[in-house]
Amino acid sequence: MSATTAITMARANSAEADAAAIELWDLIHHTPRFSSSQKDRTLYHPLLVQPEPRQKDAITTTKTRKDDMESDYYCNQRGGENAVCKDVNTKSLPLGEQIKIAIANGVKSDGFDGSAVQMKDLHNNNASTTTPRNNVSPTSTLDPYAFIYNDSHAQPAGDGNPSKILMHRDDQLQPEVLVEDENTSDSICNRTGAGDMNEMNRRSVEHSFVVCADTQFGMRDLNESWEFELEISRRTVAKINQMRPLPAFVSVCGDLVDMEFSFYENKPKSPFSMDMCHEIQDKQNKDFQDAWGQLDDRVALVCLCGNHDVGNRPTRSSIQRFNRAFGDDYLSFWCNGTFNVVVNTNTFSNPDGAPELLDQQLEWLERELKHAKECGADQIFAFGHHPWFLYNEDEVKDDLVGVSPFPNEWGPPPSLDAGFPDHYFHIKRENRQLALNLFREYGVTASFCGHFHQNLVSKTKWGMHHIVTAPLSIYFESTGKPLQEEENGVGFRLIRVRQGHFEHEFVKL
């Protein structure tokens, strides 16, 4: 072999090794966000492994490695230093799946994350003994132990003054569980085999998620600047990152930014041209992504579009602008045995600009909800921007007489009664029923939204909880709103989920 040939081969082998190392590094350290995570009508995140894509409503499943796995091995992927651990046999798993388990436990490349995690002694099989040890590197030959979160050690959401916790038990809303034949090879519910690790299965007795709304960069200063809203988002991200256990995901329910061209298109003496509007919106989107990109990598992020992202009369073009920045405008995903459906409510609020998009979304929505029911989702949660209704699921425009006065930050109002009428915020009845009929048929547990810029908790006649969360910008107070149990203000909502029920609290910043 010539020296030249040897050098060429060595370089090729080195390049192959480098590529493998880079791929492994990306798997361990990279968390997809925005358009990289919201695609294919689902959510991509290394700690929220979704079932294989459904093709023609059928998924092939195989019963392999079942005895090697504990259904709760992911339980304490976010448990922090108060976790209690148990051994899980993972030796028979492929390296990639072992790495996913290690990532789930917050493992860093140096094998130590700085936390005093309570574990079973490596050399002691006594189930009653727990001793601290460092996390195992995902490339170690040691078993990447999984952790089980002991919910008796749950910590509060933060040091603020959270409102009264509201708990909901929803046995009457539980969809019929689909019983699978052990010998069936074709099923729409990919629970087994390669799908053992996916979130269709319950992995822990409890998980949590956060709902935010109306970050609305640029709202206070009418898009001249947005440092006020940016700072609120930074504080919110920092507070979420301090939570133990960490939430599984955060859903920001629309109006990520304030600037959208259609609000200025027909405005007399508008200070902004179309090009200026697009440029400002792009800058606001970038600042939003920079701020929320600081969210702990172990927490998934879902970004919804609101009317200030796509317009009060959304078009295919305005929605595509959102898609390019943040990904799919509607999608679904599993989390710890619950099903989560993200809806673009803007096309329900006003479908005139793209009626075919509403038709497509409705067809998709029914298919997804049917899938959730057939696969025995423990609970189904819906997320959107607009409230489907404010005070009554059958309300019409004339029923709503309240007004939310314009904020003081906008200067003196043009009149004493100037403000946003309540009917501006809800979806008109004939359009809302398109969704609510499906929610009722398939047993949606709760629907979360924003847009109203104030807290409002209600319930349908058939038992679905309808929960509006106050903003991360300027909050309103409607003159027509009934007395609420929780305080209003700027903040976010923490939801804790257990089998068959959930509870929520508003965390004021």
Coordinates of C-alpha atoms in Angstrom, one line a residue:
M1 CA 0.0 0.0 0.0
S2 CA 1.4 3.4 -1.0
A3 CA 1.7 6.2 1.5
T4 CA -0.8 8.2 -0.4
T5 CA -3.4 5.4 -0.3
A6 CA -2.8 5.0 3.4
I7 CA -3.3 8.7 4.1
T8 CA -6.5 8.7 2.0
M9 CA -7.9 5.8 3.9
A10 CA -7.0 7.3 7.3
R11 CA -8.6 10.5 6.3
A12 CA -11.8 8.7 5.2
N13 CA -11.9 6.7 8.5
S14 CA -11.3 9.9 10.5
A15 CA -14.1 11.7 8.6
E16 CA -16.5 8.9 9.3
A17 CA -15.6 8.9 12.9
D18 CA -16.0 12.7 13.1
A19 CA -19.4 12.5 11.5
A20 CA -20.5 9.8 13.9
A21 CA -19.3 11.9 16.8
I22 CA -21.1 15.0 15.6
E23 CA -24.3 12.9 15.2
L24 CA -24.0 11.6 18.7
W25 CA -23.3 15.1 20.1
D26 CA -26.3 16.5 18.3
L27 CA -28.5 13.7 19.6
I28 CA -27.4 14.4 23.2
H29 CA -27.3 18.1 23.1
H30 CA -29.7 19.4 20.4
T31 CA -33.3 20.2 21.3
P32 CA -35.3 21.2 18.3
R33 CA -37.4 24.4 18.6
F34 CA -39.9 26.3 16.5
S35 CA -40.1 25.2 12.9
S36 CA -37.7 22.3 13.6
S37 CA -40.0 20.9 16.3
Q38 CA -43.5 21.7 14.9
K39 CA -43.7 19.8 11.7
D40 CA -45.5 16.8 10.1
R41 CA -48.5 17.9 12.3
T42 CA -46.8 16.7 15.4
L43 CA -44.2 17.8 18.0
Y44 CA -40.5 16.7 17.9
H45 CA -38.6 16.6 21.2
P46 CA -36.2 13.9 22.5
L47 CA -38.1 13.5 25.8
L48 CA -41.5 13.4 24.2
V49 CA -41.1 10.4 21.8
Q50 CA -44.2 10.2 19.6
P51 CA -45.6 7.0 18.1
E52 CA -44.6 6.1 14.6
P53 CA -46.5 8.1 12.0
R54 CA -49.9 6.6 11.2
Q55 CA -50.4 5.5 7.7
K56 CA -54.0 4.9 6.6
D57 CA -54.9 4.8 10.3
A58 CA -52.9 1.6 10.8
I59 CA -49.6 1.0 12.5
T60 CA -47.7 -2.2 12.5
T61 CA -46.5 -3.1 16.0
T62 CA -44.4 -5.9 17.3
K63 CA -44.1 -7.3 20.9
T64 CA -40.3 -7.2 21.5
R65 CA -38.2 -6.3 24.5
K66 CA -41.4 -6.0 26.5
D67 CA -39.8 -7.7 29.5
D68 CA -36.8 -5.5 29.4
M69 CA -38.7 -2.3 29.9
E70 CA -40.4 -0.7 32.9
S71 CA -43.3 1.5 31.8
D72 CA -42.2 4.1 34.2
Y73 CA -38.6 4.4 33.2
Y74 CA -39.1 8.0 31.9
C75 CA -41.0 9.0 35.1
N76 CA -38.4 11.3 36.5
Q77 CA -36.9 12.7 33.4
R78 CA -37.4 16.1 34.9
G79 CA -37.5 15.1 38.6
G80 CA -34.5 17.0 39.8
E81 CA -32.6 16.4 43.0
N82 CA -35.6 15.1 45.0
A83 CA -36.0 12.0 42.8
V84 CA -36.2 8.5 44.1
C85 CA -34.8 5.9 41.7
K86 CA -35.2 2.3 40.8
D87 CA -33.3 0.0 38.5
V88 CA -34.4 -0.6 34.9
N89 CA -32.9 -3.2 32.7
T90 CA -31.8 -1.4 29.6
K91 CA -28.8 -3.5 28.5
S92 CA -30.7 -5.1 25.7
L93 CA -31.7 -1.8 24.2
P94 CA -29.9 -0.3 21.2
L95 CA -27.4 2.5 22.0
G96 CA -29.7 5.1 20.6
E97 CA -32.5 4.2 22.9
Q98 CA -30.1 4.0 25.9
I99 CA -29.0 7.5 25.0
K100 CA -32.6 8.7 25.0
I101 CA -33.0 7.3 28.5
A102 CA -29.8 9.0 29.6
I103 CA -30.9 12.3 28.1
A104 CA -34.2 11.9 29.9
N105 CA -32.3 12.1 33.1
G106 CA -30.6 15.3 32.3
V107 CA -27.2 13.7 31.7
K108 CA -24.4 15.9 30.5
S109 CA -21.5 14.8 28.3
D110 CA -19.2 14.7 31.3
G111 CA -21.4 12.3 33.2
F112 CA -22.3 14.8 36.0
D113 CA -25.1 17.3 36.1
G114 CA -24.4 18.8 39.5
S115 CA -27.5 17.4 41.2
A116 CA -27.7 15.2 44.2
V117 CA -30.0 12.7 42.6
Q118 CA -31.1 9.9 45.0
M119 CA -30.5 6.5 43.5
K120 CA -30.3 2.9 44.4
D121 CA -26.8 1.9 45.2
L122 CA -25.1 0.6 42.1
H123 CA -23.8 -2.5 44.0
N124 CA -26.8 -3.1 46.2
N125 CA -30.1 -4.7 45.1
N126 CA -31.8 -3.9 48.3
A127 CA -35.0 -2.0 47.2
S128 CA -35.2 -0.1 50.5
T129 CA -31.8 1.5 50.1
T130 CA -31.3 4.8 48.2
T131 CA -27.9 6.5 47.9
P132 CA -26.8 9.5 45.9
R133 CA -24.6 9.0 42.9
N134 CA -23.7 10.9 39.8
N135 CA -25.6 10.4 36.6
V136 CA -24.1 8.0 34.1
S137 CA -22.8 9.3 30.8
P138 CA -24.8 8.1 27.9
T139 CA -21.7 6.6 26.4
S140 CA -20.7 4.8 29.5
T141 CA -20.8 1.0 29.7
L142 CA -22.8 1.3 32.9
D143 CA -26.6 1.0 32.8
P144 CA -28.2 4.5 32.2
Y145 CA -30.5 4.1 35.2
A146 CA -33.9 5.6 34.8
F147 CA -35.5 7.5 37.7
I148 CA -39.0 7.4 39.2
Y149 CA -40.3 10.7 40.5
N150 CA -41.6 10.6 44.0
D151 CA -44.5 13.0 43.9
S152 CA -44.4 13.6 47.7
H153 CA -41.4 15.8 47.0
A154 CA -43.1 18.1 44.6
Q155 CA -42.0 21.7 44.9
P156 CA -44.1 24.8 44.3
A157 CA -44.1 26.6 41.0
G158 CA -42.2 29.6 42.3
D159 CA -41.8 32.1 45.0
G160 CA -44.8 34.2 43.9
N161 CA -48.3 34.1 45.2
P162 CA -50.1 31.4 43.2
S163 CA -53.8 31.5 43.2
K164 CA -56.0 28.9 44.6
I165 CA -55.4 25.5 43.0
L166 CA -58.3 24.2 41.0
M167 CA -58.7 20.5 40.8
H168 CA -60.8 18.7 38.3
R169 CA -61.8 15.0 38.2
D170 CA -63.2 14.0 34.9
D171 CA -64.2 10.3 35.1
Q172 CA -67.4 11.1 33.1
L173 CA -65.3 12.4 30.3
Q174 CA -62.9 9.5 29.9
P175 CA -63.1 7.9 26.4
E176 CA -63.6 4.2 26.2
V177 CA -60.3 2.4 26.4
L178 CA -59.4 0.3 23.3
V179 CA -58.4 -3.2 24.4
E180 CA -55.7 -4.6 22.1
D181 CA -55.3 -8.2 21.2
E182 CA -51.8 -9.5 22.2
N183 CA -51.6 -11.3 18.9
T184 CA -52.7 -8.4 16.8
S185 CA -50.0 -7.2 14.5
D186 CA -51.8 -4.2 13.0
S187 CA -53.2 -1.4 15.2
I188 CA -53.7 2.3 15.1
C189 CA -52.2 2.4 18.6
N190 CA -48.5 1.9 18.5
R191 CA -47.9 1.1 22.1
T192 CA -45.5 -1.9 21.9
G193 CA -42.3 -3.1 20.3
A194 CA -40.3 -0.2 18.9
G195 CA -43.1 2.0 20.2
D196 CA -42.5 1.0 23.9
M197 CA -40.7 4.3 24.5
N198 CA -43.4 6.5 23.1
E199 CA -45.6 8.9 25.0
M200 CA -48.8 7.1 24.2
N201 CA -47.9 5.0 27.3
R202 CA -48.1 6.4 30.8
R203 CA -44.6 6.8 32.2
S204 CA -45.3 8.3 35.6
V205 CA -48.1 8.9 38.0
E206 CA -48.0 12.7 37.4
H207 CA -46.7 15.2 34.9
S208 CA -47.1 18.9 34.4
F209 CA -47.2 21.5 31.7
V210 CA -47.4 25.3 31.5
V211 CA -49.8 27.4 29.5
C212 CA -48.8 31.0 28.6
A213 CA -50.6 33.4 26.3
D214 CA -50.2 36.7 24.6
T215 CA -46.5 37.4 25.0
Q216 CA -47.3 40.0 22.3
F217 CA -44.0 41.7 21.7
G218 CA -44.7 45.4 20.9
M219 CA -48.2 45.7 22.4
R220 CA -47.5 48.4 25.0
D221 CA -45.6 50.7 22.8
L222 CA -47.6 50.1 19.7
N223 CA -44.7 48.3 17.9
E224 CA -42.3 51.2 18.3
S225 CA -40.4 49.0 20.8
W226 CA -40.9 45.8 22.7
E227 CA -38.4 45.6 25.5
F228 CA -41.2 45.6 28.1
E229 CA -42.7 42.4 26.8
L230 CA -39.3 40.9 26.1
E231 CA -38.3 41.3 29.7
I232 CA -41.6 39.6 30.9
S233 CA -40.8 36.6 28.7
R234 CA -37.3 36.4 30.0
R235 CA -38.5 36.4 33.6
T236 CA -41.1 33.7 32.7
V237 CA -38.5 31.4 31.1
A238 CA -36.2 31.8 34.1
K239 CA -39.0 31.0 36.5
I240 CA -40.1 27.9 34.5
N241 CA -36.4 26.7 34.4
Q242 CA -36.3 26.8 38.2
M243 CA -39.3 24.5 38.6
R244 CA -38.8 21.1 40.1
P245 CA -40.0 18.9 38.6
L246 CA -39.7 20.6 35.2
P247 CA -42.9 20.7 33.2
A248 CA -43.0 18.3 30.2
F249 CA -43.9 21.2 27.8
V250 CA -44.9 24.8 27.6
S251 CA -47.7 25.9 25.3
V252 CA -47.7 29.6 24.3
C253 CA -51.2 30.1 23.2
G254 CA -50.8 32.7 20.4
D255 CA -50.2 36.4 19.8
L256 CA -46.5 35.7 20.2
V257 CA -45.9 39.2 18.8
D258 CA -48.1 42.2 18.1
M259 CA -47.1 43.4 14.6
E260 CA -49.2 42.1 11.8
F261 CA -49.7 44.0 8.5
S262 CA -53.5 43.7 8.3
F263 CA -53.9 45.8 11.5
Y264 CA -52.3 48.7 9.6
E265 CA -53.4 48.0 6.1
N266 CA -56.5 50.2 6.0
K267 CA -55.5 52.5 8.9
P268 CA -55.6 56.2 7.9
K269 CA -52.1 57.8 8.2
S270 CA -50.6 54.5 9.2
P271 CA -47.0 54.9 10.4
F272 CA -46.0 51.6 8.9
S273 CA -45.9 50.4 5.3
M274 CA -46.3 46.7 4.4
D275 CA -42.6 46.2 4.1
M276 CA -42.0 47.9 7.5
C277 CA -44.7 45.7 9.1
H278 CA -43.1 42.6 7.8
E279 CA -39.6 43.7 8.9
I280 CA -40.8 44.6 12.4
Q281 CA -42.7 41.3 12.7
D282 CA -39.6 39.4 11.7
K283 CA -37.5 41.2 14.3
Q284 CA -40.1 40.6 17.0
N285 CA -40.2 36.9 16.0
K286 CA -36.5 36.7 16.3
D287 CA -36.5 38.3 19.7
F288 CA -39.2 35.9 20.8
Q289 CA -37.2 33.0 19.6
D290 CA -34.1 34.3 21.4
A291 CA -35.9 34.7 24.7
W292 CA -37.8 31.4 24.6
G293 CA -34.8 29.6 23.2
Q294 CA -33.4 29.9 26.7
L295 CA -36.0 27.4 28.0
D296 CA -34.5 24.4 29.6
D297 CA -33.7 21.8 26.8
R298 CA -35.6 19.2 28.7
V299 CA -38.8 21.1 28.3
A300 CA -40.7 21.0 24.9
L301 CA -42.1 24.2 23.5
V302 CA -45.3 24.6 21.5
C303 CA -46.0 28.0 19.8
L304 CA -49.5 28.7 18.6
C305 CA -50.6 31.5 16.2
G306 CA -52.9 34.2 17.3
N307 CA -54.7 37.0 15.4
H308 CA -51.7 39.3 15.9
D309 CA -49.5 36.6 14.2
V310 CA -51.7 35.8 11.2
G311 CA -54.4 38.6 11.2
N312 CA -58.0 38.9 12.2
R313 CA -58.9 37.5 8.7
P314 CA -56.1 35.0 8.2
T315 CA -55.0 34.1 4.7
R316 CA -52.9 31.3 3.3
S317 CA -50.1 33.8 2.9
S318 CA -50.2 35.1 6.5
I319 CA -50.4 31.6 7.9
Q320 CA -47.4 30.6 5.8
R321 CA -45.4 33.5 7.3
F322 CA -46.1 32.0 10.7
N323 CA -45.2 28.5 9.4
R324 CA -41.8 29.7 8.2
A325 CA -41.0 31.1 11.6
F326 CA -42.6 28.7 14.0
G327 CA -43.7 25.6 12.2
D328 CA -47.1 24.0 11.9
D329 CA -50.1 26.1 13.0
Y330 CA -52.0 23.0 14.2
L331 CA -50.7 19.7 15.4
S332 CA -51.1 17.0 18.0
F333 CA -48.9 15.0 20.3
W334 CA -48.9 12.5 23.2
C335 CA -47.6 13.1 26.6
N336 CA -47.5 10.5 29.4
G337 CA -50.7 8.8 28.1
T338 CA -52.6 12.0 27.5
F339 CA -53.4 13.4 24.0
N340 CA -52.8 17.1 23.2
V341 CA -54.3 18.8 20.2
V342 CA -53.2 22.3 19.1
V343 CA -55.8 24.1 17.1
N344 CA -55.5 27.2 14.8
T345 CA -58.5 29.0 16.1
N346 CA -58.0 32.0 13.8
T347 CA -59.6 30.1 10.9
F348 CA -62.6 29.4 13.1
S349 CA -62.8 33.0 14.2
N350 CA -62.9 34.2 10.6
P351 CA -62.5 31.6 7.8
D352 CA -63.3 34.1 5.0
G353 CA -59.7 34.6 4.0
A354 CA -59.0 30.9 3.5
P355 CA -62.1 28.7 3.9
E356 CA -60.4 25.7 2.5
L357 CA -57.9 25.7 5.3
L358 CA -60.7 25.5 7.9
D359 CA -62.2 22.5 6.1
Q360 CA -58.8 20.8 6.0
Q361 CA -58.2 21.5 9.7
L362 CA -61.7 20.2 10.7
E363 CA -61.1 16.9 8.8
W364 CA -57.7 16.6 10.5
L365 CA -59.2 17.5 14.0
E366 CA -61.8 14.8 13.9
R367 CA -59.3 12.2 12.7
E368 CA -56.9 13.1 15.6
L369 CA -59.6 13.1 18.2
K370 CA -60.9 9.7 17.0
H371 CA -57.4 8.4 17.2
A372 CA -57.0 9.6 20.8
K373 CA -60.3 8.0 21.9
E374 CA -59.6 4.7 20.1
C375 CA -56.1 4.5 21.7
G376 CA -57.5 5.1 25.2
A377 CA -56.0 8.5 25.9
D378 CA -56.3 9.1 29.7
Q379 CA -57.3 12.7 29.0
I380 CA -57.5 14.9 26.0
F381 CA -56.4 18.6 26.2
A382 CA -57.0 21.2 23.5
F383 CA -55.0 24.4 23.0
G384 CA -55.9 27.4 20.9
H385 CA -55.6 31.2 20.9
H386 CA -59.3 32.4 21.0
P387 CA -61.7 31.4 23.7
W388 CA -64.5 29.3 22.0
F389 CA -66.8 31.3 24.3
L390 CA -66.5 33.5 27.3
Y391 CA -69.4 32.9 29.8
N392 CA -71.7 30.4 28.1
E393 CA -71.1 27.9 25.3
D394 CA -74.4 29.0 23.6
E395 CA -73.7 32.8 23.9
V396 CA -74.2 35.1 20.9
K397 CA -72.9 38.6 20.3
D398 CA -75.9 40.4 21.9
D399 CA -75.5 38.4 25.1
L400 CA -72.1 40.0 25.7
V401 CA -72.4 43.5 27.1
G402 CA -69.0 43.9 28.9
V403 CA -66.1 46.0 27.8
S404 CA -62.3 45.7 28.6
P405 CA -61.1 49.4 28.8
F406 CA -58.1 50.3 26.7
P407 CA -54.9 50.1 28.8
N408 CA -53.5 53.2 30.4
E409 CA -50.2 52.6 28.7
W410 CA -51.9 53.7 25.4
G411 CA -52.6 57.2 26.8
P412 CA -55.9 59.0 27.4
P413 CA -58.9 57.0 25.9
P414 CA -60.9 58.7 23.2
S415 CA -64.0 58.3 25.4
L416 CA -65.0 57.1 28.9
D417 CA -66.4 53.9 27.5
A418 CA -63.7 53.2 25.0
G419 CA -62.4 49.6 25.0
F420 CA -62.6 46.1 23.5
P421 CA -66.2 44.7 23.6
D422 CA -66.4 41.2 25.0
H423 CA -67.8 39.9 21.7
Y424 CA -64.5 40.8 20.1
F425 CA -62.8 37.9 22.0
H426 CA -65.1 34.9 21.4
I427 CA -65.7 32.8 18.3
K428 CA -69.2 33.2 16.9
R429 CA -71.6 30.4 17.8
E430 CA -72.0 28.7 14.4
N431 CA -68.2 28.4 14.0
R432 CA -67.5 27.4 17.6
Q433 CA -69.9 24.6 17.4
L434 CA -67.9 23.0 14.6
A435 CA -65.2 22.3 17.2
L436 CA -67.2 21.9 20.3
N437 CA -69.4 19.2 18.7
L438 CA -66.2 17.2 18.1
F439 CA -64.8 18.0 21.6
R440 CA -68.0 16.7 23.1
E441 CA -68.2 13.5 20.9
Y442 CA -64.6 12.5 21.7
G443 CA -64.5 13.5 25.3
V444 CA -62.1 16.5 25.4
T445 CA -61.2 17.1 29.0
A446 CA -60.2 20.8 28.9
S447 CA -59.5 23.5 26.4
F448 CA -56.8 26.2 27.1
C449 CA -56.5 29.5 25.4
G450 CA -55.7 33.2 25.8
H451 CA -56.7 36.3 23.7
F452 CA -58.9 37.7 26.4
H453 CA -55.9 39.1 28.3
Q454 CA -57.4 38.1 31.6
N455 CA -58.1 34.9 33.6
L456 CA -61.5 33.3 33.1
V457 CA -62.5 29.7 34.1
S458 CA -65.7 28.1 33.0
K459 CA -67.2 24.8 32.0
T460 CA -69.5 23.5 29.3
K461 CA -72.8 21.8 30.1
W462 CA -71.3 18.5 29.2
G463 CA -68.3 18.9 31.4
M464 CA -65.4 20.3 29.4
H465 CA -63.3 22.8 31.3
H466 CA -62.7 26.0 29.4
I467 CA -59.7 27.9 30.8
V468 CA -58.5 31.3 29.6
T469 CA -55.1 32.4 30.9
A470 CA -54.0 36.0 31.4
P471 CA -51.2 37.4 29.3
L472 CA -47.5 37.9 29.5
S473 CA -48.0 41.5 28.4
I474 CA -50.7 43.9 29.3
Y475 CA -53.8 42.4 31.1
F476 CA -57.4 43.6 30.9
E477 CA -60.4 43.6 33.2
S478 CA -63.8 43.2 31.5
T479 CA -66.8 45.0 33.0
G480 CA -68.9 42.0 32.1
K481 CA -66.8 39.2 33.7
P482 CA -68.3 37.4 36.7
L483 CA -66.3 37.2 39.9
Q484 CA -63.4 34.7 39.6
E485 CA -61.8 32.6 42.2
E486 CA -58.3 33.4 41.0
E487 CA -56.4 36.7 40.9
N488 CA -55.9 38.4 37.6
G489 CA -52.6 39.8 36.4
V490 CA -49.5 39.1 34.3
G491 CA -48.5 35.4 34.6
F492 CA -48.8 31.9 33.4
R493 CA -50.7 28.7 34.3
L494 CA -49.2 25.5 35.7
I495 CA -51.2 22.3 35.1
R496 CA -50.5 19.1 37.0
V497 CA -51.9 15.9 35.5
R498 CA -52.7 12.6 37.1
Q499 CA -54.6 9.7 35.8
G500 CA -58.3 10.7 35.4
H501 CA -57.9 14.3 36.7
F502 CA -55.9 17.5 36.6
E503 CA -55.4 20.6 38.7
H504 CA -54.3 24.1 37.7
E505 CA -53.0 27.2 39.3
F506 CA -52.3 30.7 38.0
V507 CA -48.7 31.8 38.8
K508 CA -48.5 35.6 38.9
L509 CA -45.2 37.2 38.1

